[in-house]
PDB file of C-alpha atoms in Angstrom:
ATOM      1  CA  MET A   1     110.976 138.226 144.875  1.00 36.00           C
ATOM      2  CA  SER A   2     112.717 139.473 148.007  1.00 34.00           C
ATOM      3  CA  SER A   3     115.746 137.880 149.631  1.00 38.00           C
ATOM      4  CA  THR A   4     114.473 138.313 153.178  1.00 39.00           C
ATOM      5  CA  ALA A   5     111.749 140.134 154.998  1.00 40.00           C
ATOM      6  CA  ALA A   6     112.357 143.845 155.419  1.00 46.00           C
ATOM      7  CA  ASP A   7     114.143 144.899 158.605  1.00 50.00           C
ATOM      8  CA  PRO A   8     114.084 141.471 160.258  1.00 62.00           C
ATOM      9  CA  VAL A   9     114.567 141.168 163.991  1.00 75.00           C
ATOM     10  CA  LEU A  10     117.097 138.399 164.386  1.00 84.00           C
ATOM     11  CA  PRO A  11     118.535 136.495 167.322  1.00 91.00           C
ATOM     12  CA  PRO A  12     122.191 137.099 168.133  1.00 96.00           C
ATOM     13  CA  PRO A  13     124.974 134.812 166.897  1.00 98.00           C
ATOM     14  CA  VAL A  14     125.457 131.609 168.886  1.00 98.00           C
ATOM     15  CA  LEU A  15     128.713 129.843 169.741  1.00 98.00           C
ATOM     16  CA  ALA A  16     127.601 126.209 170.033  1.00 98.00           C
ATOM     17  CA  GLU A  17     129.797 123.260 171.018  1.00 98.00           C
ATOM     18  CA  VAL A  18     129.215 120.614 168.336  1.00 98.00           C
ATOM     19  CA  ALA A  19     131.901 118.181 169.551  1.00 98.00           C
ATOM     20  CA  ASP A  20     134.363 118.140 172.437  1.00 97.00           C
ATOM     21  CA  GLY A  21     136.289 121.418 172.131  1.00 98.00           C
ATOM     22  CA  VAL A  22     134.802 122.099 168.686  1.00 98.00           C
ATOM     23  CA  PHE A  23     132.457 125.050 168.244  1.00 98.00           C
ATOM     24  CA  ALA A  24     130.309 126.470 165.468  1.00 99.00           C
ATOM     25  CA  TYR A  25     129.706 130.211 165.483  1.00 98.00           C
ATOM     26  CA  VAL A  26     126.349 130.523 163.733  1.00 98.00           C
ATOM     27  CA  GLN A  27     125.131 133.947 162.617  1.00 98.00           C
ATOM     28  CA  PRO A  28     121.417 134.228 161.837  1.00 97.00           C
ATOM     29  CA  ASP A  29     119.924 134.495 159.336  1.00 95.00           C
ATOM     30  CA  GLY A  30     122.694 133.151 157.158  1.00 97.00           C
ATOM     31  CA  THR A  31     121.825 135.175 154.060  1.00 97.00           C
ATOM     32  CA  TRP A  32     124.000 137.518 151.988  1.00 98.00           C
ATOM     33  CA  TRP A  33     127.322 138.277 153.742  1.00 98.00           C
ATOM     34  CA  VAL A  34     126.158 136.628 157.014  1.00 98.00           C
ATOM     35  CA  ASN A  35     128.240 133.484 157.405  1.00 98.00           C
ATOM     36  CA  ASN A  36     129.292 130.866 159.923  1.00 98.00           C
ATOM     37  CA  THR A  37     132.744 130.355 161.388  1.00 99.00           C
ATOM     38  CA  GLY A  38     134.361 127.710 163.578  1.00 98.00           C
ATOM     39  CA  LEU A  39     136.543 127.387 166.644  1.00 98.00           C
ATOM     40  CA  LEU A  40     138.787 124.529 167.784  1.00 98.00           C
ATOM     41  CA  VAL A  41     140.015 124.859 171.379  1.00 98.00           C
ATOM     42  CA  GLY A  42     143.266 123.357 172.616  1.00 98.00           C
ATOM     43  CA  ALA A  43     145.175 123.510 175.875  1.00 97.00           C
ATOM     44  CA  ARG A  44     147.889 125.794 174.487  1.00 95.00           C
ATOM     45  CA  GLY A  45     146.093 127.544 171.676  1.00 97.00           C
ATOM     46  CA  ALA A  46     143.046 127.673 169.477  1.00 98.00           C
ATOM     47  CA  ALA A  47     142.298 127.599 165.755  1.00 98.00           C
ATOM     48  CA  VAL A  48     139.452 129.272 163.907  1.00 98.00           C
ATOM     49  CA  VAL A  49     137.818 128.441 160.596  1.00 99.00           C
ATOM     50  CA  ASP A  50     137.033 131.614 158.626  1.00 99.00           C
ATOM     51  CA  THR A  51     136.179 135.096 159.845  1.00 98.00           C
ATOM     52  CA  CYS A  52     133.261 137.446 159.109  1.00 98.00           C
ATOM     53  CA  SER A  53     132.246 140.027 156.527  1.00 98.00           C
ATOM     54  CA  THR A  54     132.397 143.165 158.665  1.00 98.00           C
ATOM     55  CA  GLU A  55     134.667 144.550 161.335  1.00 98.00           C
ATOM     56  CA  LYS A  56     131.801 144.620 163.849  1.00 98.00           C
ATOM     57  CA  ARG A  57     130.826 141.013 163.215  1.00 98.00           C
ATOM     58  CA  THR A  58     134.405 139.744 163.424  1.00 98.00           C
ATOM     59  CA  ARG A  59     135.014 141.630 166.659  1.00 98.00           C
ATOM     60  CA  ALA A  60     131.876 139.983 168.061  1.00 98.00           C
ATOM     61  CA  PHE A  61     133.207 136.573 166.942  1.00 98.00           C
ATOM     62  CA  ARG A  62     136.527 137.305 168.619  1.00 98.00           C
ATOM     63  CA  ASP A  63     134.696 138.259 171.825  1.00 98.00           C
ATOM     64  CA  ALA A  64     132.735 134.995 171.659  1.00 98.00           C
ATOM     65  CA  VAL A  65     135.976 133.021 171.340  1.00 98.00           C
ATOM     66  CA  ALA A  66     137.218 134.679 174.549  1.00 98.00           C
ATOM     67  CA  THR A  67     134.192 133.330 176.446  1.00 98.00           C
ATOM     68  CA  VAL A  68     135.356 129.714 176.041  1.00 98.00           C
ATOM     69  CA  THR A  69     139.168 129.981 175.982  1.00 98.00           C
ATOM     70  CA  ASP A  70     141.846 132.334 177.223  1.00 97.00           C
ATOM     71  CA  GLN A  71     144.379 130.770 174.876  1.00 97.00           C
ATOM     72  CA  PRO A  72     145.547 132.666 171.795  1.00 98.00           C
ATOM     73  CA  VAL A  73     144.207 131.893 168.343  1.00 98.00           C
ATOM     74  CA  ARG A  74     147.318 130.432 166.734  1.00 98.00           C
ATOM     75  CA  THR A  75     145.889 129.304 163.392  1.00 98.00           C
ATOM     76  CA  LEU A  76     143.185 130.663 161.082  1.00 99.00           C
ATOM     77  CA  VAL A  77     141.979 128.554 158.148  1.00 99.00           C
ATOM     78  CA  ASN A  78     140.087 130.131 155.235  1.00 99.00           C
ATOM     79  CA  THR A  79     137.754 127.794 153.337  1.00 99.00           C
ATOM     80  CA  HIS A  80     137.705 130.115 150.282  1.00 98.00           C
ATOM     81  CA  HIS A  81     138.424 133.708 149.316  1.00 98.00           C
ATOM     82  CA  HIS A  82     135.027 135.438 149.595  1.00 98.00           C
ATOM     83  CA  GLY A  83     134.981 138.500 151.807  1.00 98.00           C
ATOM     84  CA  ASP A  84     132.347 137.229 154.200  1.00 98.00           C
ATOM     85  CA  HIS A  85     134.865 134.538 155.193  1.00 98.00           C
ATOM     86  CA  THR A  86     138.082 136.578 155.002  1.00 98.00           C
ATOM     87  CA  HIS A  87     137.492 140.285 155.680  1.00 98.00           C
ATOM     88  CA  GLY A  88     138.107 139.784 159.397  1.00 98.00           C
ATOM     89  CA  ASN A  89     141.372 137.858 159.083  1.00 98.00           C
ATOM     90  CA  TRP A  90     143.392 140.900 160.112  1.00 98.00           C
ATOM     91  CA  LEU A  91     141.665 141.096 163.490  1.00 98.00           C
ATOM     92  CA  PHE A  92     143.256 137.821 164.632  1.00 98.00           C
ATOM     93  CA  ASP A  93     146.692 139.269 165.330  1.00 94.00           C
ATOM     94  CA  GLY A  94     149.440 136.707 165.561  1.00 94.00           C
ATOM     95  CA  ALA A  95     147.500 133.864 163.919  1.00 98.00           C
ATOM     96  CA  THR A  96     149.000 131.983 160.995  1.00 98.00           C
ATOM     97  CA  VAL A  97     146.483 132.391 158.160  1.00 98.00           C
ATOM     98  CA  VAL A  98     146.232 129.183 156.159  1.00 98.00           C
ATOM     99  CA  GLY A  99     144.492 128.669 152.821  1.00 98.00           C
ATOM    100  CA  HIS A 100     144.730 127.304 149.326  1.00 98.00           C
ATOM    101  CA  GLU A 101     147.107 129.099 146.955  1.00 98.00           C
ATOM    102  CA  ALA A 102     144.140 130.327 144.902  1.00 98.00           C
ATOM    103  CA  THR A 103     142.435 131.573 148.067  1.00 98.00           C
ATOM    104  CA  ARG A 104     145.373 133.889 148.617  1.00 98.00           C
ATOM    105  CA  GLU A 105     145.164 134.998 144.979  1.00 98.00           C
ATOM    106  CA  GLY A 106     141.413 135.580 145.274  1.00 98.00           C
ATOM    107  CA  VAL A 107     141.686 137.725 148.397  1.00 98.00           C
ATOM    108  CA  LEU A 108     144.368 139.868 146.797  1.00 98.00           C
ATOM    109  CA  ALA A 109     142.447 140.193 143.534  1.00 97.00           C
ATOM    110  CA  ALA A 110     139.260 141.264 145.328  1.00 96.00           C
ATOM    111  CA  GLY A 111     141.141 143.932 147.263  1.00 95.00           C
ATOM    112  CA  VAL A 112     139.730 146.125 149.992  1.00 92.00           C
ATOM    113  CA  PRO A 113     135.959 146.368 149.470  1.00 87.00           C
ATOM    114  CA  GLY A 114     134.422 149.692 148.518  1.00 84.00           C
ATOM    115  CA  GLU A 115     130.820 150.189 147.528  1.00 81.00           C
ATOM    116  CA  GLN A 116     128.491 147.191 147.349  1.00 85.00           C
ATOM    117  CA  PRO A 117     126.118 148.370 144.595  1.00 91.00           C
ATOM    118  CA  PHE A 118     124.029 145.210 144.322  1.00 96.00           C
ATOM    119  CA  TRP A 119     123.045 144.922 147.990  1.00 97.00           C
ATOM    120  CA  THR A 120     121.177 147.046 150.483  1.00 96.00           C
ATOM    121  CA  PRO A 121     123.744 149.187 152.328  1.00 94.00           C
ATOM    122  CA  PHE A 122     125.734 147.671 155.166  1.00 94.00           C
ATOM    123  CA  ASP A 123     128.716 148.899 157.154  1.00 95.00           C
ATOM    124  CA  ILE A 124     131.827 146.840 156.460  1.00 96.00           C
ATOM    125  CA  GLY A 125     133.890 148.974 158.816  1.00 96.00           C
ATOM    126  CA  GLN A 126     137.651 148.776 158.506  1.00 96.00           C
ATOM    127  CA  VAL A 127     139.198 146.015 156.430  1.00 97.00           C
ATOM    128  CA  VAL A 128     142.909 145.407 156.150  1.00 97.00           C
ATOM    129  CA  LEU A 129     143.742 142.697 153.616  1.00 97.00           C
ATOM    130  CA  GLU A 130     145.230 139.661 155.328  1.00 98.00           C
ATOM    131  CA  PRO A 131     145.312 136.821 152.787  1.00 98.00           C
ATOM    132  CA  PRO A 132     146.581 133.370 153.721  1.00 98.00           C
ATOM    133  CA  PHE A 133     150.352 133.475 154.058  1.00 98.00           C
ATOM    134  CA  LEU A 134     150.793 129.739 154.572  1.00 98.00           C
ATOM    135  CA  THR A 135     149.357 128.111 151.454  1.00 98.00           C
ATOM    136  CA  TYR A 136     148.912 124.608 150.050  1.00 98.00           C
ATOM    137  CA  THR A 137     147.893 123.075 146.739  1.00 98.00           C
ATOM    138  CA  GLU A 138     146.128 119.898 147.875  1.00 98.00           C
ATOM    139  CA  GLY A 139     145.803 120.058 151.643  1.00 98.00           C
ATOM    140  CA  VAL A 140     147.441 120.241 155.021  1.00 98.00           C
ATOM    141  CA  THR A 141     146.885 118.596 158.410  1.00 98.00           C
ATOM    142  CA  LEU A 142     146.287 120.897 161.359  1.00 98.00           C
ATOM    143  CA  TRP A 143     146.683 119.601 164.896  1.00 98.00           C
ATOM    144  CA  VAL A 144     144.927 121.188 167.864  1.00 98.00           C
ATOM    145  CA  ASP A 145     146.471 119.267 170.772  1.00 97.00           C
ATOM    146  CA  ASP A 146     145.914 115.662 169.619  1.00 96.00           C
ATOM    147  CA  ARG A 147     142.865 116.515 167.503  1.00 97.00           C
ATOM    148  CA  ARG A 148     143.534 115.858 163.825  1.00 98.00           C
ATOM    149  CA  CYS A 149     141.978 118.366 161.402  1.00 98.00           C
ATOM    150  CA  GLU A 150     142.315 117.582 157.711  1.00 98.00           C
ATOM    151  CA  VAL A 151     142.193 120.706 155.530  1.00 98.00           C
ATOM    152  CA  THR A 152     141.610 119.614 151.928  1.00 98.00           C
ATOM    153  CA  HIS A 153     141.146 121.443 148.646  1.00 98.00           C
ATOM    154  CA  VAL A 154     138.206 119.810 146.889  1.00 98.00           C
ATOM    155  CA  GLY A 155     140.048 119.439 143.588  1.00 98.00           C
ATOM    156  CA  THR A 156     137.797 121.334 141.175  1.00 98.00           C
ATOM    157  CA  PRO A 157     135.879 124.615 141.028  1.00 98.00           C
ATOM    158  CA  ALA A 158     132.596 124.330 142.924  1.00 98.00           C
ATOM    159  CA  HIS A 159     131.360 127.288 145.006  1.00 98.00           C
ATOM    160  CA  THR A 160     134.552 129.084 143.926  1.00 98.00           C
ATOM    161  CA  THR A 161     137.781 127.980 142.274  1.00 98.00           C
ATOM    162  CA  ASN A 162     139.478 127.528 145.659  1.00 98.00           C
ATOM    163  CA  ASP A 163     137.167 125.722 148.082  1.00 99.00           C
ATOM    164  CA  SER A 164     138.522 123.664 150.951  1.00 99.00           C
ATOM    165  CA  VAL A 165     136.841 121.675 153.698  1.00 99.00           C
ATOM    166  CA  VAL A 166     138.001 121.127 157.270  1.00 99.00           C
ATOM    167  CA  TRP A 167     137.314 117.551 158.371  1.00 99.00           C
ATOM    168  CA  LEU A 168     137.675 116.237 161.911  1.00 98.00           C
ATOM    169  CA  PRO A 169     137.624 112.457 161.401  1.00 98.00           C
ATOM    170  CA  GLU A 170     137.508 111.437 165.058  1.00 98.00           C
ATOM    171  CA  GLN A 171     134.568 113.768 165.754  1.00 98.00           C
ATOM    172  CA  ARG A 172     132.909 113.035 162.365  1.00 98.00           C
ATOM    173  CA  THR A 173     132.508 116.802 162.057  1.00 98.00           C
ATOM    174  CA  LEU A 174     132.834 118.795 158.839  1.00 99.00           C
ATOM    175  CA  PHE A 175     133.298 122.517 158.304  1.00 99.00           C
ATOM    176  CA  ALA A 176     132.020 122.671 154.726  1.00 99.00           C
ATOM    177  CA  GLY A 177     132.464 126.342 153.895  1.00 98.00           C
ATOM    178  CA  ASP A 178     130.067 127.491 151.188  1.00 98.00           C
ATOM    179  CA  LEU A 179     129.904 124.132 149.466  1.00 99.00           C
ATOM    180  CA  LEU A 180     126.800 123.762 151.638  1.00 98.00           C
ATOM    181  CA  PHE A 181     124.084 126.250 152.563  1.00 98.00           C
ATOM    182  CA  ALA A 182     121.394 125.177 155.039  1.00 98.00           C
ATOM    183  CA  GLY A 183     118.036 126.719 154.140  1.00 98.00           C
ATOM    184  CA  GLY A 184     119.659 129.047 151.624  1.00 98.00           C
ATOM    185  CA  THR A 185     120.128 128.878 147.879  1.00 98.00           C
ATOM    186  CA  PRO A 186     123.648 127.816 146.825  1.00 98.00           C
ATOM    187  CA  PHE A 187     125.705 130.376 144.902  1.00 98.00           C
ATOM    188  CA  LEU A 188     127.954 129.216 142.070  1.00 98.00           C
ATOM    189  CA  VAL A 189     128.715 132.333 140.010  1.00 98.00           C
ATOM    190  CA  MET A 190     132.462 132.125 140.753  1.00 98.00           C
ATOM    191  CA  GLY A 191     132.655 128.331 140.661  1.00 98.00           C
ATOM    192  CA  SER A 192     130.991 125.537 138.717  1.00 98.00           C
ATOM    193  CA  LEU A 193     127.650 123.734 138.778  1.00 98.00           C
ATOM    194  CA  ALA A 194     129.150 120.533 137.399  1.00 98.00           C
ATOM    195  CA  GLY A 195     132.023 120.830 139.846  1.00 98.00           C
ATOM    196  CA  ALA A 196     129.730 121.432 142.819  1.00 98.00           C
ATOM    197  CA  ILE A 197     127.771 118.275 142.034  1.00 98.00           C
ATOM    198  CA  GLU A 198     130.971 116.263 141.630  1.00 98.00           C
ATOM    199  CA  VAL A 199     132.436 117.538 144.895  1.00 98.00           C
ATOM    200  CA  LEU A 200     129.353 116.755 146.945  1.00 98.00           C
ATOM    201  CA  GLU A 201     129.033 113.302 145.387  1.00 98.00           C
ATOM    202  CA  HIS A 202     132.688 112.252 145.470  1.00 98.00           C
ATOM    203  CA  VAL A 203     134.410 114.354 148.146  1.00 98.00           C
ATOM    204  CA  VAL A 204     131.868 115.403 150.769  1.00 98.00           C
ATOM    205  CA  ALA A 205     129.356 112.538 150.881  1.00 98.00           C
ATOM    206  CA  PRO A 206     131.990 109.775 151.242  1.00 98.00           C
ATOM    207  CA  LEU A 207     133.326 111.392 154.409  1.00 98.00           C
ATOM    208  CA  GLY A 208     130.216 110.279 156.258  1.00 98.00           C
ATOM    209  CA  ALA A 209     130.014 113.403 158.407  1.00 98.00           C
ATOM    210  CA  GLU A 210     127.556 113.211 161.265  1.00 98.00           C
ATOM    211  CA  THR A 211     127.738 116.926 162.075  1.00 98.00           C
ATOM    212  CA  ILE A 212     128.054 119.543 159.327  1.00 99.00           C
ATOM    213  CA  VAL A 213     128.760 123.221 159.865  1.00 99.00           C
ATOM    214  CA  PRO A 214     127.682 124.844 156.591  1.00 99.00           C
ATOM    215  CA  GLY A 215     128.997 128.178 155.403  1.00 98.00           C
ATOM    216  CA  HIS A 216     125.559 129.685 156.026  1.00 98.00           C
ATOM    217  CA  GLY A 217     122.572 128.455 158.016  1.00 98.00           C
ATOM    218  CA  PRO A 218     122.120 126.183 161.030  1.00 98.00           C
ATOM    219  CA  VAL A 219     124.357 123.274 161.993  1.00 98.00           C
ATOM    220  CA  SER A 220     123.025 120.206 160.216  1.00 98.00           C
ATOM    221  CA  GLY A 221     123.351 116.475 159.796  1.00 98.00           C
ATOM    222  CA  PRO A 222     124.269 114.357 156.768  1.00 98.00           C
ATOM    223  CA  GLU A 223     120.870 114.945 155.166  1.00 98.00           C
ATOM    224  CA  LEU A 224     122.055 118.419 154.184  1.00 98.00           C
ATOM    225  CA  VAL A 225     124.315 116.945 151.491  1.00 98.00           C
ATOM    226  CA  ASP A 226     121.340 115.258 149.821  1.00 98.00           C
ATOM    227  CA  ASP A 227     119.236 118.417 150.136  1.00 98.00           C
ATOM    228  CA  VAL A 228     121.822 120.561 148.353  1.00 98.00           C
ATOM    229  CA  LEU A 229     122.544 117.875 145.768  1.00 98.00           C
ATOM    230  CA  GLY A 230     118.830 117.764 145.016  1.00 98.00           C
ATOM    231  CA  TYR A 231     118.841 121.470 144.222  1.00 98.00           C
ATOM    232  CA  LEU A 232     121.992 121.263 142.115  1.00 98.00           C
ATOM    233  CA  ARG A 233     120.689 118.358 140.051  1.00 98.00           C
ATOM    234  CA  TRP A 234     117.370 120.123 139.549  1.00 98.00           C
ATOM    235  CA  LEU A 235     119.231 123.289 138.535  1.00 98.00           C
ATOM    236  CA  ASP A 236     121.305 121.293 136.058  1.00 98.00           C
ATOM    237  CA  GLY A 237     118.095 120.208 134.324  1.00 98.00           C
ATOM    238  CA  VAL A 238     116.804 123.792 134.173  1.00 98.00           C
ATOM    239  CA  ALA A 239     120.154 124.954 132.775  1.00 98.00           C
ATOM    240  CA  ARG A 240     120.336 122.287 130.097  1.00 98.00           C
ATOM    241  CA  ASP A 241     116.754 122.836 128.930  1.00 98.00           C
ATOM    242  CA  SER A 242     117.040 126.632 128.806  1.00 98.00           C
ATOM    243  CA  HIS A 243     120.456 126.601 127.153  1.00 98.00           C
ATOM    244  CA  ALA A 244     119.244 124.204 124.453  1.00 98.00           C
ATOM    245  CA  ALA A 245     116.222 126.440 123.849  1.00 98.00           C
ATOM    246  CA  GLY A 246     118.354 129.583 123.592  1.00 98.00           C
ATOM    247  CA  VAL A 247     116.637 131.175 126.605  1.00 98.00           C
ATOM    248  CA  SER A 248     118.668 133.666 128.659  1.00 98.00           C
ATOM    249  CA  PRO A 249     119.483 132.914 132.307  1.00 98.00           C
ATOM    250  CA  LEU A 250     117.188 135.718 133.500  1.00 98.00           C
ATOM    251  CA  GLU A 251     114.223 134.623 131.409  1.00 98.00           C
ATOM    252  CA  ALA A 252     114.802 130.987 132.291  1.00 98.00           C
ATOM    253  CA  ALA A 253     114.749 131.876 135.990  1.00 98.00           C
ATOM    254  CA  ARG A 254     111.620 133.982 135.618  1.00 98.00           C
ATOM    255  CA  SER A 255     109.755 131.137 133.935  1.00 98.00           C
ATOM    256  CA  THR A 256     110.888 128.459 136.394  1.00 98.00           C
ATOM    257  CA  ASP A 257     108.773 127.283 139.330  1.00 98.00           C
ATOM    258  CA  LEU A 258     111.174 126.889 142.242  1.00 98.00           C
ATOM    259  CA  GLY A 259     108.982 124.159 143.690  1.00 97.00           C
ATOM    260  CA  PRO A 260     110.485 122.691 146.886  1.00 97.00           C
ATOM    261  CA  TYR A 261     113.224 125.337 146.860  1.00 98.00           C
ATOM    262  CA  ALA A 262     110.878 128.334 146.899  1.00 98.00           C
ATOM    263  CA  GLY A 263     111.258 128.638 150.674  1.00 97.00           C
ATOM    264  CA  TRP A 264     115.037 128.841 150.579  1.00 98.00           C
ATOM    265  CA  SER A 265     116.485 132.292 151.115  1.00 98.00           C
ATOM    266  CA  ASP A 266     118.094 134.329 148.335  1.00 98.00           C
ATOM    267  CA  ALA A 267     116.096 132.712 145.557  1.00 98.00           C
ATOM    268  CA  GLU A 268     117.515 135.238 143.087  1.00 98.00           C
ATOM    269  CA  ARG A 269     120.746 133.260 143.077  1.00 98.00           C
ATOM    270  CA  ILE A 270     119.161 130.956 140.509  1.00 98.00           C
ATOM    271  CA  VAL A 271     119.876 133.658 137.920  1.00 98.00           C
ATOM    272  CA  GLY A 272     123.574 133.849 138.698  1.00 98.00           C
ATOM    273  CA  ASN A 273     123.769 130.076 138.892  1.00 98.00           C
ATOM    274  CA  LEU A 274     122.246 129.815 135.421  1.00 98.00           C
ATOM    275  CA  HIS A 275     124.747 132.365 134.079  1.00 98.00           C
ATOM    276  CA  ARG A 276     127.496 130.073 135.345  1.00 98.00           C
ATOM    277  CA  ALA A 277     125.897 126.871 134.046  1.00 98.00           C
ATOM    278  CA  HIS A 278     125.189 128.356 130.595  1.00 98.00           C
ATOM    279  CA  ALA A 279     128.828 129.462 130.298  1.00 98.00           C
ATOM    280  CA  GLU A 280     130.008 125.914 130.861  1.00 98.00           C
ATOM    281  CA  LEU A 281     127.350 124.434 128.562  1.00 98.00           C
ATOM    282  CA  SER A 282     128.691 126.796 125.892  1.00 98.00           C
ATOM    283  CA  GLY A 283     132.128 125.237 126.242  1.00 98.00           C
ATOM    284  CA  GLY A 284     133.687 127.227 129.056  1.00 98.00           C
ATOM    285  CA  GLU A 285     135.933 125.429 131.520  1.00 98.00           C
ATOM    286  CA  ARG A 286     134.860 124.997 135.111  1.00 98.00           C
ATOM    287  CA  GLY A 287     135.515 128.214 136.964  1.00 98.00           C
ATOM    288  CA  CYS A 288     136.080 130.208 133.768  1.00 98.00           C
ATOM    289  CA  GLN A 289     135.705 133.969 133.954  1.00 96.00           C
ATOM    290  CA  ILE A 290     132.180 135.238 133.363  1.00 98.00           C
ATOM    291  CA  ASP A 291     130.673 138.709 133.689  1.00 97.00           C
ATOM    292  CA  VAL A 292     129.827 138.564 137.383  1.00 97.00           C
ATOM    293  CA  ARG A 293     128.502 142.128 137.468  1.00 96.00           C
ATOM    294  CA  SER A 294     126.018 141.361 134.693  1.00 98.00           C
ATOM    295  CA  ALA A 295     124.920 138.242 136.539  1.00 98.00           C
ATOM    296  CA  LEU A 296     124.394 140.248 139.736  1.00 98.00           C
ATOM    297  CA  ALA A 297     122.506 142.938 137.822  1.00 98.00           C
ATOM    298  CA  ASP A 298     120.178 140.255 136.433  1.00 98.00           C
ATOM    299  CA  MET A 299     119.670 138.982 139.974  1.00 98.00           C
ATOM    300  CA  VAL A 300     118.576 142.470 141.030  1.00 98.00           C
ATOM    301  CA  THR A 301     116.160 142.549 138.081  1.00 98.00           C
ATOM    302  CA  TYR A 302     114.744 139.176 139.136  1.00 98.00           C
ATOM    303  CA  ASN A 303     114.388 140.645 142.631  1.00 98.00           C
ATOM    304  CA  GLY A 304     111.917 143.184 141.284  1.00 97.00           C
ATOM    305  CA  GLY A 305     114.608 145.760 140.641  1.00 98.00           C
ATOM    306  CA  HIS A 306     115.360 145.999 144.353  1.00 97.00           C
ATOM    307  CA  PRO A 307     118.886 145.623 145.752  1.00 97.00           C
ATOM    308  CA  LEU A 308     119.550 142.226 147.272  1.00 97.00           C
ATOM    309  CA  THR A 309     118.734 142.259 150.954  1.00 95.00           C
ATOM    310  CA  CYS A 310     121.778 142.220 153.227  1.00 95.00           C
ATOM    311  CA  ILE A 311     121.739 142.571 157.007  1.00 95.00           C
ATOM    312  CA  ALA A 312     125.489 142.286 157.573  1.00 94.00           C
TER     313      ALA A 312
END
């Protein structure tokens, strides 16, 4: 099974205004290492939510920001530590980089990326580590002019151990980070299946967002929460059945009909997700360390032995 079609011809990224002075920077096709970011424009400065995986992509994002404001980017919020959301932090000179304490730890632990052996080759360009240097444990309120932006750690491992959301209550707009993928398979290897379900049910859904900017994929409405929850609950059933039967994550994935989720990109993530779920069903704590490289290797095997397709 292939992540995406070979050598796809994709439209360029789009900077779309989703509320007054609030923009989503959406990068097609939203698959491996191709994420979304956000921009909040004020009269005396701007804030951005996340950066991009490669130097080229972050420079393009920075150029897009300049098309709608000549004010400096004063604040940069990271929703979690993964490189597709943090590699470009260093290119926003002068911005205060804000994130959860564990986001800072995760960026530092990951280090400067070298080879990416599990994906088709892509050019990261230059990366200078710039982890959050203003950190919080539960959350912080960011103001862009009189626009209130609530940055909140979700309270439990989910996509990672350090996920936060950025919620604009007056605009009913949510920057969800990678808690939500639109049209793509969620990825939980560094987080928790049980935690992801809990967060969507008890943290994200109660917000009542009308506009959701997911970490990957097109801007969506509130139905996206139910769509992703449907997958996670279905996955939980697959995990419990296969774990009870003593079936490995790879074999469980191979024998599972993806049904309504077969059209979602990066289907091979089911293998990594099952590695994570089996670890917790065996008694591991949410977010406990697992062998991520083995999980990724099994994903490549599921993908017909081909590297996972990346167009970053």
